[in-house]
Short mmCIF file of C-alpha atoms and ligand atoms in Angstrom, two decimals:
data_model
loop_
_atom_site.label_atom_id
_atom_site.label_comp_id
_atom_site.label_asym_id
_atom_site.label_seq_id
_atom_site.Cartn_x
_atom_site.Cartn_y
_atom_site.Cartn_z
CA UNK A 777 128.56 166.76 136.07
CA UNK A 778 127.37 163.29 136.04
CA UNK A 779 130.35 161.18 134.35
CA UNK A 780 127.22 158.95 132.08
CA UNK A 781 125.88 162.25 131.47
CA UNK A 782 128.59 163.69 129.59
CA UNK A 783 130.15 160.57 127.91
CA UNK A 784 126.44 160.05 126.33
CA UNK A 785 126.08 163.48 125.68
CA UNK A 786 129.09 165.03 123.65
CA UNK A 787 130.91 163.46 120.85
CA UNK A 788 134.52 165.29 119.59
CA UNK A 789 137.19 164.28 116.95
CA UNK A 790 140.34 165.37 117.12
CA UNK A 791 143.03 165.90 114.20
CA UNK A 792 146.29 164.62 114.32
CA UNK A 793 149.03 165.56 112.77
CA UNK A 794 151.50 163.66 112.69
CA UNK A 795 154.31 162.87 111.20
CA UNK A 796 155.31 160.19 109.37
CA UNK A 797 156.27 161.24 105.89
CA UNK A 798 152.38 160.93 104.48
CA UNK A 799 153.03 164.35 102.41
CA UNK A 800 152.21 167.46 105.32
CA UNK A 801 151.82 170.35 103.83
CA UNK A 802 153.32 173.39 105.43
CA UNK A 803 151.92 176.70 106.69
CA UNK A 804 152.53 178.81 104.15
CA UNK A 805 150.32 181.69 102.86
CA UNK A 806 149.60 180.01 99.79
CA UNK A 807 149.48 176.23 99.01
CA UNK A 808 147.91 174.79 95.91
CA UNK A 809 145.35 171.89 96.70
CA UNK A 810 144.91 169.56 93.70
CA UNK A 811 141.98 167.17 93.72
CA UNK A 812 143.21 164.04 91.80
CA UNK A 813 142.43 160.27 91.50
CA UNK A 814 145.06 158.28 93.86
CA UNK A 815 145.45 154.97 94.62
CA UNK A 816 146.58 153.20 97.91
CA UNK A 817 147.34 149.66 99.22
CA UNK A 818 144.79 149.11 102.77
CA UNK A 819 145.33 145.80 102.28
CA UNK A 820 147.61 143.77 99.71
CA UNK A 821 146.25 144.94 96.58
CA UNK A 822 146.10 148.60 96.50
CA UNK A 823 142.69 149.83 96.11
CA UNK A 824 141.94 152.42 92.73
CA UNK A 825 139.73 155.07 92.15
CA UNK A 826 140.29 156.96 95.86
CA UNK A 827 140.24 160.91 95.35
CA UNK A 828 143.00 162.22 97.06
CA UNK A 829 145.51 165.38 97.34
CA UNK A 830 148.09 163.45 95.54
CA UNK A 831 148.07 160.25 93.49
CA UNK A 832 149.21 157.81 96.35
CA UNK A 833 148.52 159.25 99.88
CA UNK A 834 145.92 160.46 102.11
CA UNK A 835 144.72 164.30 101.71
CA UNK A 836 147.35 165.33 103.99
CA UNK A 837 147.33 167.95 107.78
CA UNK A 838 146.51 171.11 106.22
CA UNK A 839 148.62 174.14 108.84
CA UNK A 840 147.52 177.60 109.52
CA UNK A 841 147.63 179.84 112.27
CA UNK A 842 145.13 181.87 114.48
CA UNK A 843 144.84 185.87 113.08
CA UNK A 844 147.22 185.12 110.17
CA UNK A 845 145.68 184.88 106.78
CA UNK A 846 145.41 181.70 104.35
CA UNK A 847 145.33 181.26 100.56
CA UNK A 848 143.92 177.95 99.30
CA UNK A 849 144.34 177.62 95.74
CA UNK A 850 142.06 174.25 95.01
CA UNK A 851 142.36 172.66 91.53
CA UNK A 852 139.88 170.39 90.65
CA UNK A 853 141.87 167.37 88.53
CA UNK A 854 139.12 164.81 88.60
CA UNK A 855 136.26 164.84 85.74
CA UNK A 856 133.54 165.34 88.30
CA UNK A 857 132.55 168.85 89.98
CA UNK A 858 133.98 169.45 93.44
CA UNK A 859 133.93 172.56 96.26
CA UNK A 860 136.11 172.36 99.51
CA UNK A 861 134.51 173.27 102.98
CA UNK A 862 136.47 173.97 105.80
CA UNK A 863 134.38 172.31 108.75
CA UNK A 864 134.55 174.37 112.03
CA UNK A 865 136.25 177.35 110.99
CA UNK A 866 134.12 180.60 111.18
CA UNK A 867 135.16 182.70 107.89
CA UNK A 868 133.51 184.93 105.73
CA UNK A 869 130.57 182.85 104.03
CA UNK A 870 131.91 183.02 99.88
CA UNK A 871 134.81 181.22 101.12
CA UNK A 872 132.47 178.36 103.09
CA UNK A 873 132.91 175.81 99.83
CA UNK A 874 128.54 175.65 100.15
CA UNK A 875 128.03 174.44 96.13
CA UNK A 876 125.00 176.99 94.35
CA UNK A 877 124.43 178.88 98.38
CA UNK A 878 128.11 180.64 98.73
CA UNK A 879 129.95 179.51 95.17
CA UNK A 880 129.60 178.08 91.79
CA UNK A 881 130.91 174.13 91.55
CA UNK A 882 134.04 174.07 90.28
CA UNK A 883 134.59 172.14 87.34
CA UNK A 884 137.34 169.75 86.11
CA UNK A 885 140.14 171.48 85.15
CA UNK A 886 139.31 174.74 87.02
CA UNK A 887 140.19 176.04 90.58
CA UNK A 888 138.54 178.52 93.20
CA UNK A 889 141.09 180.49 95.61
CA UNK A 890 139.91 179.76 99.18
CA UNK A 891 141.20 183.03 101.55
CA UNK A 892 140.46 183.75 104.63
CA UNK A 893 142.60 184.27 108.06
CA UNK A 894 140.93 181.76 110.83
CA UNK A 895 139.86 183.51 114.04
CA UNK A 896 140.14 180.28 115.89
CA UNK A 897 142.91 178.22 116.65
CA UNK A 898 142.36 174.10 117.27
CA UNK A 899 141.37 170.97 115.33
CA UNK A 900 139.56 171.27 112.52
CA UNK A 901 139.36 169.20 108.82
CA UNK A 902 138.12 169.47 105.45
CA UNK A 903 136.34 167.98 102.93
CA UNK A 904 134.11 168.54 99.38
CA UNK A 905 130.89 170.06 99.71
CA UNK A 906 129.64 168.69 96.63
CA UNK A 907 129.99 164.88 95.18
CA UNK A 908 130.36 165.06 98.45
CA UNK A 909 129.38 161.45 99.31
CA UNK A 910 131.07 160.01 96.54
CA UNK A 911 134.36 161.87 96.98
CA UNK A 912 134.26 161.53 100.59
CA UNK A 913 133.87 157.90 100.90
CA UNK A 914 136.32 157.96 98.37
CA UNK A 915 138.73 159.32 100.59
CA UNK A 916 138.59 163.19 100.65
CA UNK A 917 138.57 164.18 103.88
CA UNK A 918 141.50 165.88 105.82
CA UNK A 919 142.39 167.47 109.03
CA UNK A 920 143.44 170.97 109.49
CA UNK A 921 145.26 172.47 112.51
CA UNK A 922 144.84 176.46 113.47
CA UNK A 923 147.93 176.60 115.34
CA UNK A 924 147.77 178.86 118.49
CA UNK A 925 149.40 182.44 118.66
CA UNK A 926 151.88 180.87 121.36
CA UNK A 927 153.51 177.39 121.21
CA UNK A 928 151.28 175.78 124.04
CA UNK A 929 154.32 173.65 125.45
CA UNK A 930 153.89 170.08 123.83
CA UNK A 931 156.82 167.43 123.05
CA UNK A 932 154.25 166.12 120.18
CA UNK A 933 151.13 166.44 118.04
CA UNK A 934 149.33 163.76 116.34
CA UNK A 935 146.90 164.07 114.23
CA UNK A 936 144.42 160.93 113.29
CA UNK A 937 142.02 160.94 110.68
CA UNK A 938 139.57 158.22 111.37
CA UNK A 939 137.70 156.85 108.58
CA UNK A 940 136.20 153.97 107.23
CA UNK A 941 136.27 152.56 103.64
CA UNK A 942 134.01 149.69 102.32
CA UNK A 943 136.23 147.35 100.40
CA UNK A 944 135.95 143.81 99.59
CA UNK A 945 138.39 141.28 99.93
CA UNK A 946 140.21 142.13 96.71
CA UNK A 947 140.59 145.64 98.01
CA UNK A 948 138.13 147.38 95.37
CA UNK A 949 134.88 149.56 96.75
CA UNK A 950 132.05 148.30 97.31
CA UNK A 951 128.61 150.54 96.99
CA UNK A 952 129.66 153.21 99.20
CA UNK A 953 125.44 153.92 100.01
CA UNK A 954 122.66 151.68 100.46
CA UNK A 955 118.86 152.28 100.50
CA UNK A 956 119.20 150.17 103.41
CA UNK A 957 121.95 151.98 105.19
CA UNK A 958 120.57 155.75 104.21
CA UNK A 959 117.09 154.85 105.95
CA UNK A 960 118.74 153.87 109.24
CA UNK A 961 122.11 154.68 110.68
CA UNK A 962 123.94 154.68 107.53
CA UNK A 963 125.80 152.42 105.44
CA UNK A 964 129.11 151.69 107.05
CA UNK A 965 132.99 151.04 105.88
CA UNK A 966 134.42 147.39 107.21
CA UNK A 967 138.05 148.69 107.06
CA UNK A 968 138.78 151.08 110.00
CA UNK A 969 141.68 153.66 109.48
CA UNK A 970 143.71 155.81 111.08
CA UNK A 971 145.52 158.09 108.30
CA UNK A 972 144.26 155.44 106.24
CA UNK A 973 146.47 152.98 107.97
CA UNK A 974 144.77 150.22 110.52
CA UNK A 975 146.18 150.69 113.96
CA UNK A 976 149.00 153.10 112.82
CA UNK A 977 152.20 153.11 115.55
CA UNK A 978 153.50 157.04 116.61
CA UNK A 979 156.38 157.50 118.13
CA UNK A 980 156.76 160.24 120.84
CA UNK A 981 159.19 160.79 123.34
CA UNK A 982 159.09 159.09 126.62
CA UNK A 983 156.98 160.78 129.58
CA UNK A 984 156.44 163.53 127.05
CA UNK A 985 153.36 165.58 126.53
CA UNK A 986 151.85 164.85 123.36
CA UNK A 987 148.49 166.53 121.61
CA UNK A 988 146.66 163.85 120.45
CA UNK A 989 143.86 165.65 117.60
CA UNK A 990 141.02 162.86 116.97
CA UNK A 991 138.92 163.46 113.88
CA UNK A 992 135.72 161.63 112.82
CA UNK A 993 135.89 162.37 109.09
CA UNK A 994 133.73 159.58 108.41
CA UNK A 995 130.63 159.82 106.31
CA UNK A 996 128.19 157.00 109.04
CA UNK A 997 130.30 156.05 112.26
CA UNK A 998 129.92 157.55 115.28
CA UNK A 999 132.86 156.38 117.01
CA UNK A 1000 132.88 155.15 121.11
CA UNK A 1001 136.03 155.66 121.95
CA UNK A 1002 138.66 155.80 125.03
CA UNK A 1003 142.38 155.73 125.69
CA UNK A 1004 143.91 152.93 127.49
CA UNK A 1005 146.46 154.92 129.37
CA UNK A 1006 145.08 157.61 132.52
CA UNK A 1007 147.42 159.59 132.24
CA UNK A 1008 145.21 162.02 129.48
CA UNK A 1009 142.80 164.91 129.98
CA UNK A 1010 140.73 165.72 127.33
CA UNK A 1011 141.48 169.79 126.31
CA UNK A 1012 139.56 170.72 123.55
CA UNK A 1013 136.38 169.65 121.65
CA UNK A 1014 135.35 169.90 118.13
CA UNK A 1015 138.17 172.37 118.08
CA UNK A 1016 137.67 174.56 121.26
CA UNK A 1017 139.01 174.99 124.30
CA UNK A 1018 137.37 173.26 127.08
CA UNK A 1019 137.73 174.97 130.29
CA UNK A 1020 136.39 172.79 132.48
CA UNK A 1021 137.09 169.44 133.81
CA UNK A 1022 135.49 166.87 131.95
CA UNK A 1023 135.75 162.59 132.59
CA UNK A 1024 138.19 160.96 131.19
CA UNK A 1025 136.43 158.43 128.43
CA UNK A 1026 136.88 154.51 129.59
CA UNK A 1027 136.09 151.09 128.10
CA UNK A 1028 132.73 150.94 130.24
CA UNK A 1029 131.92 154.55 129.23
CA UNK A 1030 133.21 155.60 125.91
CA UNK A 1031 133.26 158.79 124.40
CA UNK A 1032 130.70 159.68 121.32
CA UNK A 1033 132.66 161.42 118.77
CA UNK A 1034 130.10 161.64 115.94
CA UNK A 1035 131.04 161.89 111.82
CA UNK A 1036 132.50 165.85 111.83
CA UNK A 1037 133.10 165.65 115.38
CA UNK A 1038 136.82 166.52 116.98
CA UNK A 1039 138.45 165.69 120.53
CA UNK A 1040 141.73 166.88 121.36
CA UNK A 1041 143.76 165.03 124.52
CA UNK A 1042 146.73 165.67 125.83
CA UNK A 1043 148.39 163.27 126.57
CA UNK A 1044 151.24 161.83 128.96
CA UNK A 1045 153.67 159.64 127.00
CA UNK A 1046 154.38 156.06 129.05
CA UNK A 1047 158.13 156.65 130.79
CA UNK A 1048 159.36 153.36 129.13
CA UNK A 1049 160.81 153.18 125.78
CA UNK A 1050 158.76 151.18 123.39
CA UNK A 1051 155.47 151.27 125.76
CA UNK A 1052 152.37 152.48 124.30
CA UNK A 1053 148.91 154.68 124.86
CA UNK A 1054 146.60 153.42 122.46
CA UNK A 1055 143.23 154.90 120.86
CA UNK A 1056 140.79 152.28 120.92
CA UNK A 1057 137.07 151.76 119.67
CA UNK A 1058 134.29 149.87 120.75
CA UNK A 1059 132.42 148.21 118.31
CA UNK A 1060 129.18 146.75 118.50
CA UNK A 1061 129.34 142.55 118.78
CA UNK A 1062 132.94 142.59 118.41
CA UNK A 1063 136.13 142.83 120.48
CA UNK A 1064 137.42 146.17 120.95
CA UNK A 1065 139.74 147.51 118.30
CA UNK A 1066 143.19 149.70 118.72
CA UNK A 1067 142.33 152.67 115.71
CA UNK A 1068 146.29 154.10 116.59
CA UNK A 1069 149.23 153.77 118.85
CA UNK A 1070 151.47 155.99 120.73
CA UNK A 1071 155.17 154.45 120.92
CA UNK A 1072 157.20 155.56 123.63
CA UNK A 1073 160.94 156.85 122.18
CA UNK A 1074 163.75 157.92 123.98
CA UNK A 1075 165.18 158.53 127.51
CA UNK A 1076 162.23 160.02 130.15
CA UNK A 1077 161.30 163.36 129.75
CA UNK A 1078 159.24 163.07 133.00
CA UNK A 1079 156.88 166.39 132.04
CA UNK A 1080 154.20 166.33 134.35
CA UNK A 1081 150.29 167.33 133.18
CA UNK A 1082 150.22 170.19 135.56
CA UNK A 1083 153.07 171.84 133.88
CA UNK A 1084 150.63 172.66 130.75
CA UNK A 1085 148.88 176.45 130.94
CA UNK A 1086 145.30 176.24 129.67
CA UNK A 1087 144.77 176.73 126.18
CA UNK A 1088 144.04 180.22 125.29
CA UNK A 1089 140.52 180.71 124.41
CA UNK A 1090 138.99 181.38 121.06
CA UNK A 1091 137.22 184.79 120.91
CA UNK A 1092 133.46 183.20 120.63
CA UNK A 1093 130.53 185.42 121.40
CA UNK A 1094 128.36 184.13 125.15
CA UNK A 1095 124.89 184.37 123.88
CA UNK A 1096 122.65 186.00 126.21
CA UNK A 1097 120.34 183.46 126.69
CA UNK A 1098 117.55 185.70 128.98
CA UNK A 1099 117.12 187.78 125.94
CA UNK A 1100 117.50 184.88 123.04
CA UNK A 1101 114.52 183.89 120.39
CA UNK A 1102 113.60 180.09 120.06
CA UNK A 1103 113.56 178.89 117.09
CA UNK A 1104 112.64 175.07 116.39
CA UNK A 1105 113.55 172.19 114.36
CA UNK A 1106 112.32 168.70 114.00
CA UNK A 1107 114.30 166.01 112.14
CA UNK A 1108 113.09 162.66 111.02
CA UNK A 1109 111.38 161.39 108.17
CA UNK A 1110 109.64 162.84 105.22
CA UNK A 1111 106.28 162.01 104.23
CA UNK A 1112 106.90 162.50 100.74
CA UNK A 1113 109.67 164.10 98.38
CA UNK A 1114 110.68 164.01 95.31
CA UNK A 1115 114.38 163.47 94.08
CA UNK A 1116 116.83 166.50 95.34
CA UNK A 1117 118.37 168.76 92.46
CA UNK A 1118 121.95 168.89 93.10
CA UNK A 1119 122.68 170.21 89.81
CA UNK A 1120 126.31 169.45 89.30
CA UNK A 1121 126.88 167.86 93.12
CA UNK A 1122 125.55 164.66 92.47
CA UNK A 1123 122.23 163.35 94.12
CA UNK A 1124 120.83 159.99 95.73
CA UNK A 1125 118.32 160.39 93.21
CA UNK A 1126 115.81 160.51 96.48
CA UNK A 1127 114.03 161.64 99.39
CA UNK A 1128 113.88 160.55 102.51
CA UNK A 1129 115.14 162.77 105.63
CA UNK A 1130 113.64 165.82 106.35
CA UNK A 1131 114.04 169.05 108.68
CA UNK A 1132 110.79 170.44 109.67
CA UNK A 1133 108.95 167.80 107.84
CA UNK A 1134 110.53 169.31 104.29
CA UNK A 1135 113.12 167.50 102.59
CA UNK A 1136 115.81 169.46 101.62
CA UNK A 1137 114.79 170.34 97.74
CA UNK A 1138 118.36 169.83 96.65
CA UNK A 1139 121.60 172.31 96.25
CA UNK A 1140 120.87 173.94 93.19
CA UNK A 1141 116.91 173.68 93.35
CA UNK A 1142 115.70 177.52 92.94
CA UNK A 1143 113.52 179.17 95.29
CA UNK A 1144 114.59 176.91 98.41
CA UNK A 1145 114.57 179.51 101.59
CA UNK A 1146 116.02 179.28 104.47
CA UNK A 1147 115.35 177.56 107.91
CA UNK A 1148 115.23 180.25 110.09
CA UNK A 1149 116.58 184.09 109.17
CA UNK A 1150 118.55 185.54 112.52
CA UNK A 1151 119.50 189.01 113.00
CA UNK A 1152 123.26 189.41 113.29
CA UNK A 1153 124.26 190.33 116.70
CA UNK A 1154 121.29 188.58 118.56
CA UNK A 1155 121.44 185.60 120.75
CA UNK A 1156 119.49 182.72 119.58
CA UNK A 1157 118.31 179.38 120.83
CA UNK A 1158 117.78 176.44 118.32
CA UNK A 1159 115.73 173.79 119.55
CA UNK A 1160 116.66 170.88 118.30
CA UNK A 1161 114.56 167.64 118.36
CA UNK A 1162 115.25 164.42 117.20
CA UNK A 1163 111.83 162.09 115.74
CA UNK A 1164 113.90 159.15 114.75
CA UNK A 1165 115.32 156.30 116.46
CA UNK A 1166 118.46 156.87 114.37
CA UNK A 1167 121.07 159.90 115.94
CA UNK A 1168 122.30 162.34 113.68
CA UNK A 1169 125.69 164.75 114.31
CA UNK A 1170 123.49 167.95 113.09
CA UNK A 1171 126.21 170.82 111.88
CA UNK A 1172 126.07 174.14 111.56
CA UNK A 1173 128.15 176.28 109.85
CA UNK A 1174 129.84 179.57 110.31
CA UNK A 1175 128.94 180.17 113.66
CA UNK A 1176 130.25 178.06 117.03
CA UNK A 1177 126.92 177.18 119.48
CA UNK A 1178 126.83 175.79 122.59
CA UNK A 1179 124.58 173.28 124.11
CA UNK A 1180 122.73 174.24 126.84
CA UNK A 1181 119.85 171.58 127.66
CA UNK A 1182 118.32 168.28 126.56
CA UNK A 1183 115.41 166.02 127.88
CA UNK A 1184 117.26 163.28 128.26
CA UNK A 1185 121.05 163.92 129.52
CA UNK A 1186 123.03 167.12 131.32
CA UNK A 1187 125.34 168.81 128.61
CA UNK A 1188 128.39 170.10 129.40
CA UNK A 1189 128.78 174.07 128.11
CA UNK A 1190 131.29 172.75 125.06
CA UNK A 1191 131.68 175.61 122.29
CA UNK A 1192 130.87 173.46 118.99
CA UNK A 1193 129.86 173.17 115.94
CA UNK A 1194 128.36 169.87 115.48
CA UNK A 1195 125.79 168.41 118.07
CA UNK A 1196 124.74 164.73 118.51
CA UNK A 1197 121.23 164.42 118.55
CA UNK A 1198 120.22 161.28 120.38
CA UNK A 1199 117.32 158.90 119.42
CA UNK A 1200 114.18 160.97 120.79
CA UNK A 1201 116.33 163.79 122.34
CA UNK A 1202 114.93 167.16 121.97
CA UNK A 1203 118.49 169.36 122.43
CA UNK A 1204 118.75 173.24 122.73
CA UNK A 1205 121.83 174.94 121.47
CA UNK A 1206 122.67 178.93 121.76
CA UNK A 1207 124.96 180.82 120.12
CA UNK A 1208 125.81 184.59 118.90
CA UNK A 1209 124.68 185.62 115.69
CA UNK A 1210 127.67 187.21 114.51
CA UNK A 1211 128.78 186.03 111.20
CA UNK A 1212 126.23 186.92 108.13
CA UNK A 1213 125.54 185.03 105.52
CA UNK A 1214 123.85 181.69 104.09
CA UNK A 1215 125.19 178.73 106.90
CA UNK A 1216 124.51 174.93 105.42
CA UNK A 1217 122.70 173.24 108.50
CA UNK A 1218 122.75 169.61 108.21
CA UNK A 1219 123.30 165.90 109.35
CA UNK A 1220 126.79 164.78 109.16
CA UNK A 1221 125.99 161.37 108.36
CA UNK A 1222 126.01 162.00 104.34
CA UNK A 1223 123.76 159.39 103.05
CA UNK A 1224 121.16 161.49 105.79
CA UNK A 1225 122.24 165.13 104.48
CA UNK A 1226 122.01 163.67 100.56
CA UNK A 1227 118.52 162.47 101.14
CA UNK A 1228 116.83 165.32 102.50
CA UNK A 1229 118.18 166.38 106.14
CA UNK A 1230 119.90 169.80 105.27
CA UNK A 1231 118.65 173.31 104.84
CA UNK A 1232 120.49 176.52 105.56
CA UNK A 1233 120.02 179.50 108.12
CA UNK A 1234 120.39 182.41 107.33
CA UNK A 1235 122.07 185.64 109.37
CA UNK A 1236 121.35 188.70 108.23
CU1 C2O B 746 131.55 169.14 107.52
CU2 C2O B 746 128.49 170.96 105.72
O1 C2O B 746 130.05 170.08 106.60
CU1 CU B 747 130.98 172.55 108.13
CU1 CU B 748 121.36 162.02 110.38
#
């Protein structure tokens, strides 16, 4: 595959997990999730009204495991309604965290027991499904590692959670949407994080092999990013394997990872004590910027990249693409639309986005039907096309896809479930119908989503 090809193609975001005493929670079967206001310093002043996990730290790595089963317990402690999705992971559809499609809101003071046993293992993340672009850009967004069956042979794992907040100078938020921003790319944060810390420092042993999980948890940016060390292979995407050789991202060619998206590298640790691999961002008009840092600890461990097996793979269905139905979908703008009804989920109070020329009537409008009703078990292809200059990370839920063609770049056979839809690119994705229910099918750029472009499939 054609290096330009891929790196304009594919976006991926990777968790992290890391360390550094920011409050991990455990794998346990059961661990109580309570939605609270918190507060925390970016800057000087320490910046109020964030919703967090706790009252002074990020919504921490959230640990399960492949096969083995999970109990969730959220509590919702803020005055506002809330629901928690768990992006990427295919589980039954009531436990999705889809406000008025697979559960009720839940209330302040109230909680909703999430269970289900993930069938994949890899980088995933979660976040509220409803206020969700309030309580997201207020901070609520978290990564969440399926560990695999077998250890796959790292010295580290590091997680990073990249998001943006828009502060000004005295630290407090500024209007986290725009009219402005919500009719174009979308409004974006000016303080870039990493675990909400700017350019965080990891250490890891020397000449170790270290998993590096990137997320984009952000609500607008769609990250370019690269590494500056070589000595990296990308090994999964938006939580999947990848079983195939793909480029290594570089400062000329950067990789897309768009808001939802995941990358996982591994990654060789420098052999000298206090050296670094960095994460780094290009941003437009302005000098490239280090998001995190990998420290070098310790004497040499010397591991070498070919000692790592392959990561197992996750047991995703091949559609059969000679036999698959088309269905198609158009994104862009609406020529009219009134205000969505959200109900209790908060709304942008209008209309502007659309799939298939309809704007999305709003979460708890009555009588909205789905996009497209697939038969479980059949292979499907969604065609996907783009009538806006503006790209949108379009998200399915419940089910993994992979891409499979696009007018204007070669994709590379990634198993995903978010795909970024490039100004005028008309994009074909296939996957397995094998998970019924009601999926949420939507932009991942919020301000986009909360003004019309979102809709559900159904599988039946
Ligand atoms: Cu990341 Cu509808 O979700
Ligand atoms: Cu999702
Ligand atoms: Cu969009």
């Amino acid at each position: 595959m054609n290096r330009r090809d891929f790196l304009l193609g594919t976006a991926a975001a990777g968790g992290v997990f890391g360390a550094a005493g920011w409050g991990l929670a455990s794998a346990t079967d059961r661990q109580q999730l309570t939605i609270q206001p918190a507060r925390f310093a970016f800057r000087e002043r320490p910046t109020e009204g964030l919703v967090s996990l706790s009252p002074d730290a990020p919504p921490p790595v959230l640990f399960g495991e492949r096969g083995r089963p999970l109990r969730l317990r959220v509590s919702n402690g803020t005055p506002d309604y809330t629901a928690m999705h768990w992006h990427g992971l295919r589980i039954p559809n009531a436990m999705d965290g889809v406000p008025y499609l697979t559960q009720m809101p839940i209330a302040g003071g109230e909680s909703f027991e999430y269970e289900f046993t993930p069938p994949d293992a890899g980088t995933y993340w979660y976040h509220p499904h409803c206020m969700t672009m309030a309580q997201m850009a207020h901070g609520l967004t978290g990564v969440m590692v399926i560990k695999e069956t077998e250890d796959p042979g790292f010295n580290g794992d590091q997680a990073i959670n990249l998001r943006d907040f828009r502060l000004d100078d005295e630290g407090a938020f500024l209007p986290y949407y725009t009219a402005r921003g919500a009719a174009r790319a979308g409004t974006f944060g000016n303080v870039l994080t990493a675990n909400w810390l700017q350019a965080p420092v990891y250490d890891h042993p020397a000449g170790g092999l270290v998993r590096l999980r990137v997320v984009n948890s952000d609500t607008t940016r769609i990250y370019k990013m690269h590494l500056s060390t070589e000595q990296a292979r990308i090994i999964a995407w938006d939580g999947h394997p990848v079983e195939f050789e793909l480029p290594l991202p570089s400062a000329e060619e950067p990789l897309l990872v768009g808001p939802g998206q995941r990358v996982d590298f591994a990654v060789q640790m420098p052999a000298g004590e206090g050296q670094t691999a960095d994460l780094v961002a290009e941003l437009p008009g302005r000098p490239a910027r280090t998001l995190a840092q990998l420290r070098s600890v310790g004497a040499n461990l010397a591991r070498d990249m070919r000692e790592l097996k392959p990561l197992p793979s996750n047991p995703v269905s091949r559609p059969d693409l000679a036999n698959a139905e088309v269905h198609d979908f158009v994104f862009g703008w609406t020529p009219e639309g009134g205000p969505p009804n959200d109900g209790y989920c908060g709304s942008m109070g209008y209309s502007f986005w659309s799939i298939n020329r309809t704007p999305w009537a709003g979460d708890a409008a009555k009588g909205t039907g789905p996009l497209a009703v697939l038969e479980r078990g059949k292979s499907y292809v969604l065609r996907l096309r783009n009538e806006s200059p503006n790209l949108h990370p379009i998200h399915l839920h419940g089910l993994a896809f992979i891409p499979i063609r696009s007018n204007l770049r070669k994709l590379p056979p990634l198993v995903t479930d978010t795909m970024l839809l490039l100004k005028d690119e008309v994009a074909e994705i296939a996957l397995v119908a094998d998970n019924p229910g009601d999926w949420a099918f939507h932009c991942h750029v919020i301000e986009h989503q909360k003004t019309g472009l979102a809709g559900y499939i159904r599988v039946t």
